[in-house]
Structures are given as structure tokens and as C-alpha cells.
Amino acid sequence: MKLRTKIVIVILQIALVPWMVGGAIAYTSAKEQIRAKTYADLDAFADIQKNRLQDTLQNKLDILHLLSTSPWVIATVHEYNARPSTTSRREMQEIIEAPGKTLGIVKTFIVANNGDVVASTDSAMLGMNVKDEEYFKLGSQADEESILKKDANGIILHYLAGPLISDGRTEGVMVVVTDAEDIVSISQDYTGLGNTGETLLVKRNSEGDALFLTPTRFNPDAALSLVVASGRLDVPAVQAVAGKEAVFANLVDYRGVSVSAATRYLPDAGWGIVVKVNQSEALAPIEKLEELFFFIIAMTGMLMAIIGISVSRSITDPIHELTLLADKVAAGSLQQEIAVVTKDEVGMLATAFNSMVLRLREAYSMLESKVSERTKELVERTQEARNSERAALNIASDLKDEEEKLAEEKAKAEALANDLKKFKLALDNASDQVYITDPEGIMLYANAAIEKVSGYKPEEAIGKKAGALWKTPMPLPYYQKLWHTIKVEKKVFLGEIQNRRKNGQLYTAMLNISPVVNAEGEVIFFVGLERDITREKEIDEAKSEFISLASHQMRTPLTSINWYTEMLLGGDAGKLTKKQADYFEAIYAAGQQMNEIIKSFLHILRLETGTLVMKPVSVDLTTIMQSILKELHLEIKKKSLHVTEHYPKKTPSLVIDQEIVRVVLQNIVSNAAKYTPEKGDLVVSVESVSKGAVFAGKTAKHESLAVSVQDTGIGIAEKDSATIFSKFFRSEDAKRWDPNGNGLGLYMTKKMVDMLGGNIWFVSEAGKGTTFHVLLPVEKKK
Ligand code: ADP
């Protein structure tokens, strides 16, 4: 159980137990006092009621007694009994009428011993016999008696009856009837009896049971009708008529309700008096007291609990705080301190705790610093040891690396040496001369072939400048270009060169010089390679000469053949038959074709041998194009081709070799006509293109003239486009379309355009058509 709970329980015990004991005693005594007072009040009230009723009754009986014992009345009644006369009767009448209606008297009458009413204030009663009436019987016996009786209207009347005695002899009975209101009002006076209290007036009836004489508070018809059996001793009315004068704490009344009651008895009248009140009302103060008692207990309990909790808090909170702190300290947090608020034992404990934590903190920090010192030392030592170990390991691994590297280097060097040996062997035995120079051209190495080609031994060549060695006859610009290429541009130089052998003989070589650069891009060597092509050159020249000769030789007979065929066709030798004419036509065409081939051969020969000499003159492309179309008009007409021409208003003149440009244009226009089916379209155009402008997808590098020839022919397949300008190339489609062709036209054309410094290209779609474009620079080209 928690300390706080315990403290609360103890406080509740200390505070509540004595209070409860004292309270219980006070409560019990108060309860008893209330009860006793209730009973005493009932008892006193019963006495009061008894006295009131007794007094009322006595007063009434006294009046009767005054009347019945009056000597005048007795003498008159005696006189009447002795000698009944109207006079005596009248006298009696006068006497009884004397009191009148005072004191609540309703009527008065005198009854003779035989029961006859002899005088009455109620004339109706005169002559009546009442000998059986109870009041007559009672009145004739001895003292004055009284009874309550209802009249014909149900109104309760009080009959007072007493004997009229003369000389010891009863002369008759005097009856005074009064209203019973005084008695009823006494019984109905509930003053001081609360809501349920009442006074009952009861009398024994002939059966001995208790008969209620007046109306009760809860039963207005009870008078002279309500009866409680004599056996019901638990009913106070029965006790009262039995003559008991006592207080009863717990009985049951005529309604069956629990009541507290006090009983009285009037022996003269035989009346019992009950003063009673419902037990619930009688004991209501006790219940209230009870409620108050428990309320106070509950309130006190609560108050005590609150006080207990706050007291226990004031005690346990610092302790709780202390406990929490102790837990934290135990968990290692030494930065905690408790705020000392009180000066009591808890405060002292907190102070002691704080100083303990302080000491602990000091001890701890001392321990920590020592531990960290030691740890630092240890780390340093470990680090040292580790460093030494690492150094040792590094040295070992370095040694190993070094060893490996050495072995590797050795192997590499050996391999290199081997390679070099092989390389040298290969170079030494190569048929081309190979040499290596420094960046200034001083020979560092030369292979054996150098002797074979130039006549110099390698050792003669090494250490000398290459140019000086061969006493080369090449013009200066050639050398300037060579040096620029290999030294400035650091590129390979390729070209033919003429050198002089040791014996002074000239030879032609194909020269290839490559610069070797280091990582910084500086030239460290040049490697030169020379192949002696003197012999090949001689053979080529012989070939060309032969072709040239052969072509020229063939041209003369061919010209004769053509000339004579023309004459025969012209009818110079008489009219030809149709068949003859056809055959001559074929001969003529073949001759023309042959002529073309020879022309082409000669052109190509000149182009390839570089012997084509250009004679630039001012030409007009429009005029050339128009003349070419004119030449082709027979074929165009034959195939019904539709030709469209576009020329500039004023074509800028071009300084160019007229023959070459004509061959170029003639080739592309004749191809367009050749590879276009009947009724096709040809579009020919000439236009100026300024420098930098884009023409048919190509940027003109110079001020130019452009020629385009567009056809709707068979087109050039994608796969053929790369080889179209090759020597002897003819596409499969072209071969099928026209077997007559040699595949030299475009080859020649391309070479010529290149020579003119221009550009030729085409755009084509197989089966749809082709456009050839030629771009020629306007300015004069050397
Ligand atoms: P060929 O004597 O065969 O015409 P060319 O050198 O003039 O020789 O042309 C080479 C080839 O280029 C031709 O065989 C043909 O396949 C193709 N060619 C040239 N011009 C055209 C064109 N206008 N239309 C289609 N194909 C062409």
C-alpha cells in the first residue's frame, strides 16, 4: 500500500472514529429524548383532553343536578304524582322551560316512573313513553348520568338524565338534552397534533366492544357506529375503554396504521380517551436527525479525506520527488538536485540527498577524468603500436611491390627488347626505305633498304639532314608544305617526291612522313617511309602513251567510217532500201558511240595523268545549256520528253574551261534524257548563288553558279548512291533500262567538277526521278 494511502487512512481513522462514536452516542440520546418527549407530549395532551372533557361533562351534569335537585321541581313532581292535575303539570312545564335554550340545551323533559313523558319543552314528546330508553334507565337508577345519542336526523345529542328524589323516593326522571358540539369540538381539536394526530372518544357498548362516540379525523361517519372488538388489545381504543391510562409506543389504530398513543379513562361516564399520532409523524424528527447525522458523517468523512490527502501530499510529495531523483541518480544522472522547500525532516533529507549527489558527482567526475586519462594513454599507446605495425607492414608491402615492379619492368624490358629485335629485323629487311629523324630532320636511324633505293649505306645517312642527303630537285613550296604539315599541323604528309640517288640518278618515291608526339604534344621524332615507284610510273606513262596513241589512231579511221556512213545515209551513193538504211543507221550510232568512248578515254587519261590543260575563257552557262539541249533534240523528240528551262535574266559570265564545263553538263543532261521514259519531264535550270547562301541543302563557299537537271526517270536506288561516281559503275536498273553504257560518264564528270573547284551531288528516289546539282565558283581558278 502506498504511503499516501496509509496516511489518508490513518487520518481518517483518527478523525472519524471518535467523531463517529461521539456522534452515535449523541444521536442515540437525542433519539431517546425525542422519543421520550413525543410520548410525554402525547401523555400531557391526553391529560389536557381528559380534563377538558371531564370539565365539560361535569358542567353539564351540574346544570342537570341543579335542576333535578331543585326542591321546587321535586315538590311539583311529587304533587303531580300524588294528584295529577293540569296545574301541577303546567307548573312542571314552566319549571323546565325556565332555562330556555341556554347552554346548548335542545330540550328538557320530565319522565314519570312508568316511563311516560309528563312535561317537555318539546311538545311532541308529551305523552310518549320512554321507559325502554337507556337514558331513562340510567337516570332512574342513581346519580346523574349522560349518554350520547343520534337523533332522527343523525345529529349527535347529549342526553343528561338524573332521578327526581323526594324523601328517599324516586318521583321521576329529569332529562336534559343538549347538543354534543362541545364534546365533538374537543375531540376534533387537533392543535399540537400535527397532520395525523387526533383525540378519540370511545365507550363500551352492550357487547363490551369499543364504540366510537365522535367523528374521527379520518372517518367523519365513525360517531356511534364504528366499533373495535374488545379482543383487539393492540388497538389503543380497546385499551382506553378497559380503563388503561398509559402511553403506548407502538400500536395499531382503527385504520390499521402504526401509531403512538396515550390513553385516559373517565370512570363516571365510562368513556375512554385516546390521544394518538401516526408513528411515522411521531418519529419524523428522529428520521430527520438520522439523515442529518449520516449527512454530517459523510461530509466530515469527505472533509477529513481531503484534509488527509492534502496532509499526506505535503508529506509524501517531497518524498516522492526524492524517490524519483534517487532513481535518476541510481540510473547515472548526477546533474539532478532537489529544491529544498521545507525545513522539516523531509527538507533535511533533501539537503542530505543533495549533498550526497554533489559528493557522488565529484567522485564520479574524478573517476571519469582518471578513466579518460588512462583511456587516452591506452589509445595513444595502441595508436603508436598500430603505427609501428603499419609502418612495418608498409615497408614490407613496399618491398614486395618494388620487387614485383622490378620483375615486371624486367619482363617488359625483355619483351620490348625482343619486340625491338623483331621490329629491327623486319625493318632491316623491308623493301621500302624507313628512317627516323629528330624534330630537326637529322637522321637517327635508317634501315638496310635505304642503300638499295638511294645508294647510301645506313651509317652514311645517320647524323645527316635528310633533305641535304638526297639533294632533292623538288620546288621550295613542296618543302614548305611538307614541313608545315608534319611540324606545325603535326599530321602525316603523303605525296610523291623526286630524289637523287648517291650516283646522281633521279628516282620517284611515294613519301609518307609521320610525326611522333609525346604526352605534351611535342614532336619527338619523324618516321619516314619511302617506296620507290619509279618503275610503276614508267609503266603508267607507257600505258597512257599507248592509249593516247591508240585512241588517236582509232579516231582517224572512225571519223572516216562515220563520214562515209553519213554520206550513204544522205543518199550520196544512190537511194537506199529501207533495210539498208536501218543497217547504216545502226552503224552510224555505233560509230558515234565509239567516238564518245574514245573521247571519254582520252579525257580520263588526261585527268588521271594530270595532263589535262585548262584554257579558261569567259563562258555563258545559259548558252552552253541551250546548245546541249539542241544537240539532244532528236532523242528528246523521239521520246516526247517535256523540257522546261529556267535561266537567269542575265547570266553572270564564268571564266572557265569551256570544253570541260560542256562535257560536265552534257553528261548529266544526256543521262537525264536517257534514263527517263517516254513523255517524261525534264527541268533544266541555271541560277546565281551568292556566297554563304544555301542551295539545294548545300552552303556555297564562294560566289557561284548553280545548274540543276531534274528528270522523272528510273531514279537511283539508295544502295547505289555511294558508288554512282565510281569508274565503270552502272546500276542494275540502268543496265536493264539501256544496255548501251560504259559507266565512265559520271566518274569523269565528278573528276572534272573537282578540278573546276566545284561540287556535284544528286537527290533521287528510285522509280520517281533524279535531280543532279552542280555548283561552280564564279571566280577564276588557277
Ligand atoms: P552510263 O553510261 O551507264 O550512263 P554514267 O557514268 O553516265 O554511265 O552513269 C553511271 C550510272 O549512274 C548509270 O549507269 C546509272 O545507273 C546512273 N545514272 C546516271 N544518271 C542517272 C539518271 N539521270 N537517272 C538514273 N540513273 C542515272
Short mmCIF file of C-alpha atoms in Angstrom, two decimals, residues 279-712:
data_model
loop_
_atom_site.label_atom_id
_atom_site.label_comp_id
_atom_site.label_asym_id
_atom_site.label_seq_id
_atom_site.Cartn_x
_atom_site.Cartn_y
_atom_site.Cartn_z
CA GLN A 279 -45.79 6.69 14.32
CA SER A 280 -44.23 7.95 11.08
CA GLU A 281 -45.06 11.53 12.13
CA ALA A 282 -44.15 11.00 15.74
CA LEU A 283 -40.76 9.64 14.78
CA ALA A 284 -40.19 12.03 11.85
CA PRO A 285 -37.80 14.23 13.88
CA ILE A 286 -35.80 11.09 14.63
CA GLU A 287 -35.59 10.24 10.93
CA LYS A 288 -34.56 13.80 10.21
CA LEU A 289 -31.96 13.56 12.92
CA GLU A 290 -30.79 10.28 11.40
CA GLU A 291 -30.44 11.84 7.95
CA LEU A 292 -28.62 14.82 9.43
CA PHE A 293 -26.36 12.51 11.37
CA PHE A 294 -25.38 10.50 8.31
CA PHE A 295 -25.03 13.63 6.21
CA ILE A 296 -22.70 15.13 8.78
CA ILE A 297 -20.74 11.87 8.92
CA ALA A 298 -20.41 11.79 5.13
CA MET A 299 -19.40 15.48 4.98
CA THR A 300 -16.94 15.06 7.80
CA GLY A 301 -15.57 11.92 6.14
CA MET A 302 -15.10 13.80 2.88
CA LEU A 303 -13.56 16.80 4.60
CA MET A 304 -11.26 14.53 6.51
CA ALA A 305 -10.34 12.67 3.31
CA ILE A 306 -9.49 15.96 1.59
CA ILE A 307 -7.52 17.15 4.59
CA GLY A 308 -5.89 13.69 4.77
CA ILE A 309 -4.94 13.79 1.09
CA SER A 310 -3.52 17.30 1.30
CA VAL A 311 -1.66 16.49 4.53
CA SER A 312 -0.37 13.23 3.06
CA ARG A 313 0.60 15.11 -0.12
CA SER A 314 2.57 17.66 1.82
CA ILE A 315 4.39 14.75 3.41
CA THR A 316 4.66 12.33 0.51
CA ASP A 317 5.26 14.71 -2.44
CA PRO A 318 8.77 15.71 -1.38
CA ILE A 319 9.42 12.07 -0.52
CA HIS A 320 8.10 11.03 -3.93
CA GLU A 321 10.27 13.65 -5.59
CA LEU A 322 13.19 12.42 -3.58
CA THR A 323 12.46 8.84 -4.69
CA LEU A 324 12.29 9.84 -8.36
CA LEU A 325 15.54 11.72 -8.03
CA ALA A 326 17.15 8.82 -6.26
CA ASP A 327 16.04 6.60 -9.16
CA LYS A 328 17.58 9.02 -11.68
CA VAL A 329 20.79 9.22 -9.66
CA ALA A 330 20.82 5.43 -9.48
CA ALA A 331 20.41 5.39 -13.27
CA GLY A 332 23.52 7.55 -13.55
CA SER A 333 22.13 11.05 -13.94
CA LEU A 334 24.09 13.11 -11.43
CA GLN A 335 23.01 16.53 -12.64
CA GLN A 336 19.79 16.39 -10.59
CA GLU A 337 19.17 18.46 -7.49
CA ILE A 338 16.10 18.69 -5.35
CA ALA A 339 14.63 22.05 -4.37
CA VAL A 340 14.62 22.29 -0.55
CA VAL A 341 11.34 23.98 0.34
CA THR A 342 10.59 22.91 3.89
CA LYS A 343 12.72 22.92 6.99
CA ASP A 344 11.26 19.71 8.35
CA GLU A 345 12.71 16.23 8.27
CA VAL A 346 11.90 15.88 4.56
CA GLY A 347 13.72 19.16 3.91
CA MET A 348 16.67 17.87 5.88
CA LEU A 349 16.55 14.63 3.94
CA ALA A 350 16.52 16.61 0.67
CA THR A 351 19.52 18.68 1.80
CA ALA A 352 21.36 15.49 2.78
CA PHE A 353 20.41 13.96 -0.56
CA ASN A 354 21.66 16.98 -2.49
CA SER A 355 24.98 16.95 -0.67
CA MET A 356 25.22 13.20 -1.30
CA VAL A 357 24.57 13.76 -5.05
CA LEU A 358 27.19 16.54 -5.04
CA ARG A 359 29.77 14.24 -3.46
CA LEU A 360 28.81 11.49 -5.84
CA ARG A 361 29.18 13.89 -8.76
CA GLU A 362 32.62 14.98 -7.59
CA ALA A 363 33.69 11.40 -7.06
CA TYR A 364 32.28 10.48 -10.41
CA SER A 365 33.95 13.30 -12.30
CA MET A 366 37.23 12.46 -10.57
CA LEU A 367 36.76 8.86 -11.61
CA GLU A 368 35.83 9.93 -15.12
CA SER A 369 38.87 12.16 -15.52
CA LYS A 370 41.08 9.36 -14.28
CA VAL A 371 39.41 6.88 -16.60
CA SER A 372 39.69 9.29 -19.54
CA GLU A 373 43.35 9.91 -18.72
CA ARG A 374 44.02 6.23 -18.66
CA THR A 375 41.97 5.67 -21.78
CA LYS A 376 43.87 8.43 -23.57
CA GLU A 377 47.16 6.85 -22.58
CA LEU A 378 45.91 3.49 -23.71
CA VAL A 379 44.66 4.90 -27.03
CA GLU A 380 47.95 6.67 -27.60
CA ARG A 381 49.88 3.52 -26.89
CA THR A 382 47.62 1.47 -29.09
CA GLN A 383 47.95 4.08 -31.82
CA GLU A 384 51.74 4.02 -31.50
CA ALA A 385 51.76 0.25 -31.66
CA ARG A 386 49.41 0.35 -34.61
CA ASN A 387 51.53 2.96 -36.39
CA SER A 388 54.67 0.91 -35.90
CA GLU A 389 52.87 -2.14 -37.13
CA ARG A 390 51.53 -0.23 -40.11
CA ALA A 391 54.97 1.19 -40.90
CA ALA A 392 56.44 -2.29 -40.77
CA LEU A 393 53.67 -3.60 -42.96
CA ASN A 394 54.08 -0.69 -45.38
CA ILE A 395 57.79 -1.29 -45.66
CA ALA A 396 57.16 -4.97 -46.25
CA SER A 397 54.50 -4.30 -48.84
CA ASP A 398 56.59 -1.57 -50.46
CA LEU A 399 59.44 -4.01 -50.71
CA LYS A 400 57.16 -6.56 -52.22
CA ASP A 401 55.69 -4.01 -54.63
CA GLU A 402 59.14 -2.89 -55.55
CA GLU A 403 60.17 -6.48 -56.18
CA GLU A 404 57.10 -7.10 -58.27
CA LYS A 405 57.61 -3.87 -60.15
CA LEU A 406 61.21 -4.74 -60.84
CA ALA A 407 60.22 -8.17 -62.08
CA GLU A 408 57.50 -6.60 -64.21
CA GLU A 409 59.87 -3.95 -65.59
CA LYS A 410 62.41 -6.62 -66.33
CA ALA A 411 59.85 -8.71 -68.15
CA LYS A 412 58.61 -5.63 -70.01
CA ALA A 413 62.15 -4.63 -70.91
CA GLU A 414 62.87 -8.12 -72.12
CA ALA A 415 59.65 -8.20 -74.13
CA LEU A 416 60.43 -4.77 -75.53
CA ALA A 417 63.94 -5.82 -76.39
CA ASN A 418 62.52 -8.86 -78.11
CA ASP A 419 59.95 -6.76 -79.92
CA LEU A 420 62.62 -4.27 -80.89
CA LYS A 421 64.82 -7.03 -82.18
CA LYS A 422 61.94 -8.39 -84.26
CA PHE A 423 60.96 -4.91 -85.33
CA LYS A 424 64.51 -4.07 -86.33
CA LEU A 425 64.83 -7.32 -88.21
CA ALA A 426 61.59 -6.58 -90.01
CA LEU A 427 62.60 -3.03 -90.77
CA ASP A 428 66.06 -4.02 -91.86
CA ASN A 429 64.61 -6.49 -94.30
CA ALA A 430 61.77 -4.29 -95.55
CA SER A 431 61.84 -3.36 -99.23
CA ASP A 432 60.73 0.23 -98.56
CA GLN A 433 63.22 2.58 -97.03
CA VAL A 434 62.38 3.52 -93.45
CA TYR A 435 64.14 6.16 -91.44
CA ILE A 436 63.66 8.03 -88.18
CA THR A 437 64.79 11.62 -87.70
CA ASP A 438 64.81 14.03 -84.78
CA PRO A 439 62.46 17.07 -84.88
CA GLU A 440 65.05 18.94 -86.99
CA GLY A 441 65.20 16.23 -89.63
CA ILE A 442 68.59 14.80 -88.55
CA MET A 443 68.65 11.09 -89.38
CA LEU A 444 68.69 8.88 -86.26
CA TYR A 445 68.00 5.53 -87.88
CA ALA A 446 67.80 4.13 -91.38
CA ASN A 447 67.06 0.58 -92.49
CA ALA A 448 69.03 -1.54 -94.95
CA ALA A 449 66.62 -0.75 -97.83
CA ILE A 450 67.94 2.81 -97.90
CA GLU A 451 71.04 1.56 -99.60
CA LYS A 452 69.01 -0.31 -102.20
CA VAL A 453 66.88 2.76 -103.03
CA SER A 454 69.30 5.68 -102.61
CA GLY A 455 72.70 4.04 -102.72
CA TYR A 456 73.65 5.44 -99.29
CA LYS A 457 74.55 2.98 -96.51
CA PRO A 458 72.56 3.48 -93.27
CA GLU A 459 75.68 4.57 -91.36
CA GLU A 460 76.33 7.13 -94.09
CA ALA A 461 72.86 8.52 -93.75
CA ILE A 462 72.61 8.64 -89.91
CA GLY A 463 73.57 12.02 -88.43
CA LYS A 464 72.80 13.91 -91.66
CA LYS A 465 69.80 16.06 -92.67
CA ALA A 466 67.55 14.07 -94.99
CA GLY A 467 67.00 16.91 -97.49
CA ALA A 468 70.71 17.58 -97.78
CA LEU A 469 71.42 13.89 -98.32
CA TRP A 470 69.14 13.45 -101.36
CA LYS A 471 69.90 16.80 -102.95
CA THR A 472 66.23 16.79 -103.90
CA PRO A 473 65.16 18.70 -107.03
CA MET A 474 61.60 19.42 -105.71
CA PRO A 475 60.49 23.13 -105.73
CA LEU A 476 60.66 25.09 -102.46
CA PRO A 477 56.85 25.32 -101.89
CA TYR A 478 56.73 21.49 -101.77
CA TYR A 479 59.11 21.53 -98.80
CA GLN A 480 57.32 24.38 -97.14
CA LYS A 481 54.07 22.45 -97.33
CA LEU A 482 55.76 19.25 -96.12
CA TRP A 483 57.28 20.92 -93.03
CA HIS A 484 54.10 22.79 -92.27
CA THR A 485 52.11 19.58 -92.32
CA ILE A 486 54.40 17.47 -90.15
CA LYS A 487 55.78 20.09 -87.75
CA VAL A 488 53.06 22.70 -87.33
CA GLU A 489 49.93 20.68 -88.06
CA LYS A 490 51.63 17.54 -86.68
CA LYS A 491 49.87 15.48 -89.36
CA VAL A 492 51.00 12.78 -91.72
CA PHE A 493 52.43 14.05 -95.03
CA LEU A 494 51.72 11.92 -98.11
CA GLY A 495 52.97 12.70 -101.56
CA GLU A 496 55.13 11.81 -104.50
CA ILE A 497 58.70 13.07 -104.37
CA GLN A 498 61.64 13.05 -106.66
CA ASN A 499 65.02 12.40 -105.06
CA ARG A 500 68.53 11.91 -106.29
CA ARG A 501 70.45 8.71 -105.68
CA LYS A 502 74.08 8.69 -104.50
CA ASN A 503 75.07 8.15 -108.14
CA GLY A 504 73.13 11.29 -109.17
CA GLN A 505 70.21 9.40 -110.82
CA LEU A 506 66.67 10.73 -110.19
CA TYR A 507 64.02 8.43 -108.76
CA THR A 508 60.34 8.87 -107.85
CA ALA A 509 59.08 7.71 -104.47
CA MET A 510 55.84 7.65 -102.62
CA LEU A 511 56.71 9.53 -99.42
CA ASN A 512 54.95 9.12 -96.08
CA ILE A 513 56.25 11.11 -93.08
CA SER A 514 54.52 10.72 -89.67
CA PRO A 515 55.32 12.90 -86.63
CA VAL A 516 55.64 11.05 -83.28
CA VAL A 517 54.49 13.25 -80.38
CA ASN A 518 54.98 12.89 -76.64
CA ALA A 519 52.35 13.26 -73.93
CA GLU A 520 52.74 17.07 -74.05
CA GLY A 521 52.03 17.02 -77.77
CA GLU A 522 55.61 17.91 -78.74
CA VAL A 523 57.17 16.26 -81.78
CA ILE A 524 59.99 13.98 -80.70
CA PHE A 525 60.61 12.01 -83.92
CA PHE A 526 59.61 11.82 -87.53
CA VAL A 527 59.23 8.43 -89.12
CA GLY A 528 59.77 8.49 -92.87
CA LEU A 529 58.71 5.79 -95.29
CA GLU A 530 59.65 5.88 -98.97
CA ARG A 531 58.68 3.49 -101.67
CA ASP A 532 60.47 3.67 -104.94
CA ILE A 533 57.71 3.97 -107.57
CA THR A 534 59.95 4.97 -110.47
CA ARG A 535 59.21 1.73 -112.28
CA GLU A 536 55.43 1.93 -111.80
CA LYS A 537 55.49 5.48 -113.07
CA GLU A 538 57.33 4.45 -116.16
CA ILE A 539 54.84 1.63 -116.86
CA ASP A 540 51.88 4.01 -116.32
CA GLU A 541 53.31 6.55 -118.64
CA ALA A 542 53.85 3.86 -121.25
CA LYS A 543 50.26 2.73 -120.79
CA SER A 544 48.91 6.23 -121.15
CA GLU A 545 51.00 6.87 -124.15
CA PHE A 546 49.72 3.67 -125.71
CA ILE A 547 46.10 4.54 -125.00
CA SER A 548 46.57 8.05 -126.31
CA LEU A 549 48.25 6.78 -129.36
CA ALA A 550 45.71 4.03 -129.89
CA SER A 551 42.83 6.45 -129.39
CA HIS A 552 44.21 8.93 -131.83
CA GLN A 553 44.96 6.20 -134.25
CA MET A 554 41.44 4.80 -133.91
CA ARG A 555 39.83 8.19 -134.25
CA THR A 556 41.06 8.77 -137.80
CA PRO A 557 39.52 5.54 -139.31
CA LEU A 558 36.41 6.03 -137.13
CA THR A 559 35.95 9.55 -138.45
CA SER A 560 36.16 8.13 -141.99
CA ILE A 561 33.63 5.39 -141.15
CA ASN A 562 31.24 7.94 -139.70
CA TRP A 563 31.71 10.36 -142.54
CA TYR A 564 31.07 7.73 -145.19
CA THR A 565 28.08 6.30 -143.32
CA GLU A 566 26.63 9.81 -143.16
CA MET A 567 27.11 10.17 -146.88
CA LEU A 568 25.50 6.79 -147.61
CA LEU A 569 22.55 7.72 -145.37
CA GLY A 570 22.35 11.09 -147.11
CA GLY A 571 21.80 9.20 -150.43
CA ASP A 572 25.08 10.30 -151.92
CA ALA A 573 25.59 6.78 -153.33
CA GLY A 574 22.04 6.39 -154.51
CA LYS A 575 18.79 5.66 -152.81
CA LEU A 576 18.96 3.03 -150.02
CA THR A 577 16.37 0.41 -149.36
CA LYS A 578 14.66 0.54 -146.01
CA LYS A 579 16.68 -2.36 -144.69
CA GLN A 580 19.92 -0.82 -145.96
CA ALA A 581 19.06 2.47 -144.34
CA ASP A 582 18.34 0.72 -141.00
CA TYR A 583 21.66 -1.06 -141.06
CA PHE A 584 23.55 2.11 -141.87
CA GLU A 585 21.73 3.91 -139.10
CA ALA A 586 22.94 1.24 -136.64
CA ILE A 587 26.49 1.51 -137.96
CA TYR A 588 26.35 5.28 -137.62
CA ALA A 589 25.04 5.08 -134.00
CA ALA A 590 27.74 2.55 -133.05
CA GLY A 591 30.32 4.78 -134.63
CA GLN A 592 29.09 7.77 -132.68
CA GLN A 593 29.14 5.72 -129.51
CA MET A 594 32.65 4.56 -130.21
CA ASN A 595 33.66 8.15 -130.77
CA GLU A 596 32.18 9.08 -127.41
CA ILE A 597 34.03 6.24 -125.69
CA ILE A 598 37.30 7.28 -127.22
CA LYS A 599 36.64 10.89 -126.23
CA SER A 600 35.94 9.73 -122.70
CA PHE A 601 39.08 7.59 -122.62
CA LEU A 602 41.15 10.50 -123.71
CA HIS A 603 39.57 12.81 -121.15
CA ILE A 604 40.08 10.29 -118.38
CA LEU A 605 43.58 9.64 -119.44
CA ARG A 606 44.36 13.31 -119.29
CA LEU A 607 42.58 13.66 -115.96
CA GLU A 608 44.42 10.76 -114.40
CA THR A 609 47.82 11.66 -115.76
CA GLY A 610 47.29 15.29 -114.89
CA THR A 611 47.89 16.30 -118.45
CA LEU A 612 44.51 17.92 -118.99
CA VAL A 613 45.33 21.52 -119.71
CA MET A 614 42.64 24.03 -118.87
CA LYS A 615 42.06 27.02 -121.12
CA PRO A 616 39.84 29.32 -119.07
CA VAL A 617 37.71 31.68 -121.12
CA SER A 618 34.62 33.69 -120.28
CA VAL A 619 31.64 31.41 -120.84
CA ASP A 620 27.88 31.78 -120.60
CA LEU A 621 26.30 28.70 -119.00
CA THR A 622 22.85 29.51 -120.42
CA THR A 623 24.19 29.42 -123.93
CA ILE A 624 26.07 26.15 -123.31
CA MET A 625 22.99 24.55 -121.79
CA GLN A 626 20.80 25.66 -124.73
CA SER A 627 23.29 24.22 -127.25
CA ILE A 628 23.45 20.90 -125.37
CA LEU A 629 19.64 20.64 -125.46
CA LYS A 630 19.71 21.45 -129.16
CA GLU A 631 22.17 18.60 -129.73
CA LEU A 632 19.88 16.24 -127.87
CA HIS A 633 16.69 17.42 -129.53
CA LEU A 634 16.41 14.31 -131.74
CA GLU A 635 16.32 11.98 -128.73
CA ILE A 636 14.04 14.34 -126.79
CA LYS A 637 11.65 14.44 -129.68
CA LYS A 638 11.82 10.68 -130.15
CA LYS A 639 10.83 10.07 -126.54
CA SER A 640 8.35 13.03 -126.48
CA LEU A 641 10.01 14.38 -123.35
CA HIS A 642 8.70 17.64 -121.97
CA VAL A 643 11.54 20.04 -121.24
CA THR A 644 11.26 23.11 -119.03
CA GLU A 645 14.15 25.60 -118.87
CA HIS A 646 14.89 28.27 -116.26
CA TYR A 647 17.66 30.75 -116.85
CA PRO A 648 18.61 33.97 -115.09
CA LYS A 649 17.72 37.20 -116.88
CA LYS A 650 21.36 37.92 -117.18
CA THR A 651 23.65 35.01 -116.56
CA PRO A 652 26.91 36.09 -114.90
CA SER A 653 29.78 35.01 -117.08
CA LEU A 654 32.09 32.38 -115.79
CA VAL A 655 35.81 32.20 -116.54
CA ILE A 656 36.29 28.51 -117.03
CA ASP A 657 37.45 25.84 -119.48
CA GLN A 658 34.58 25.77 -121.91
CA GLU A 659 35.27 22.25 -123.15
CA ILE A 660 35.35 20.75 -119.66
CA VAL A 661 32.20 22.52 -118.47
CA ARG A 662 30.45 21.41 -121.62
CA VAL A 663 31.43 17.76 -121.04
CA VAL A 664 30.10 18.01 -117.45
CA LEU A 665 26.71 19.47 -118.42
CA GLN A 666 26.40 17.29 -121.50
CA ASN A 667 26.86 14.17 -119.32
CA ILE A 668 24.18 14.98 -116.76
CA VAL A 669 21.63 16.24 -119.31
CA SER A 670 22.14 13.23 -121.60
CA ASN A 671 21.83 10.85 -118.61
CA ALA A 672 18.56 12.55 -117.63
CA ALA A 673 17.18 12.10 -121.14
CA LYS A 674 18.50 8.54 -121.31
CA TYR A 675 17.08 7.27 -118.00
CA THR A 676 13.63 8.95 -118.40
CA PRO A 677 10.80 7.03 -120.05
CA GLU A 678 8.70 8.44 -122.90
CA LYS A 679 6.59 11.54 -122.17
CA GLY A 680 8.66 12.23 -119.09
CA ASP A 681 9.61 15.67 -117.81
CA LEU A 682 12.99 17.35 -117.75
CA VAL A 683 13.57 20.59 -115.86
CA VAL A 684 16.82 22.40 -116.53
CA SER A 685 17.83 25.49 -114.58
CA VAL A 686 20.75 27.85 -114.21
CA GLU A 687 20.89 30.32 -111.33
CA SER A 688 23.29 32.52 -109.36
CA VAL A 689 24.06 31.58 -105.75
CA SER A 690 25.70 34.15 -103.53
CA LYS A 691 28.49 33.24 -101.14
CA GLY A 692 27.18 31.69 -97.91
CA ALA A 693 23.69 31.07 -99.35
CA VAL A 694 22.21 27.61 -99.16
CA PHE A 695 21.45 25.89 -102.42
CA ALA A 696 19.69 22.51 -102.52
CA GLY A 697 20.85 21.81 -98.95
CA LYS A 698 24.48 22.85 -99.51
CA THR A 699 26.13 26.11 -98.44
CA ALA A 700 28.01 27.84 -101.25
CA LYS A 701 31.56 28.58 -100.12
CA HIS A 702 32.06 31.05 -102.99
CA GLU A 703 30.02 33.26 -105.25
CA SER A 704 28.70 30.52 -107.59
CA LEU A 705 26.53 29.49 -110.49
CA ALA A 706 24.29 26.51 -110.00
CA VAL A 707 23.00 24.13 -112.62
CA SER A 708 20.20 21.64 -111.81
CA VAL A 709 18.89 18.92 -114.09
CA GLN A 710 15.73 17.26 -112.91
CA ASP A 711 14.09 14.21 -114.51
CA THR A 712 11.16 11.88 -113.90
#
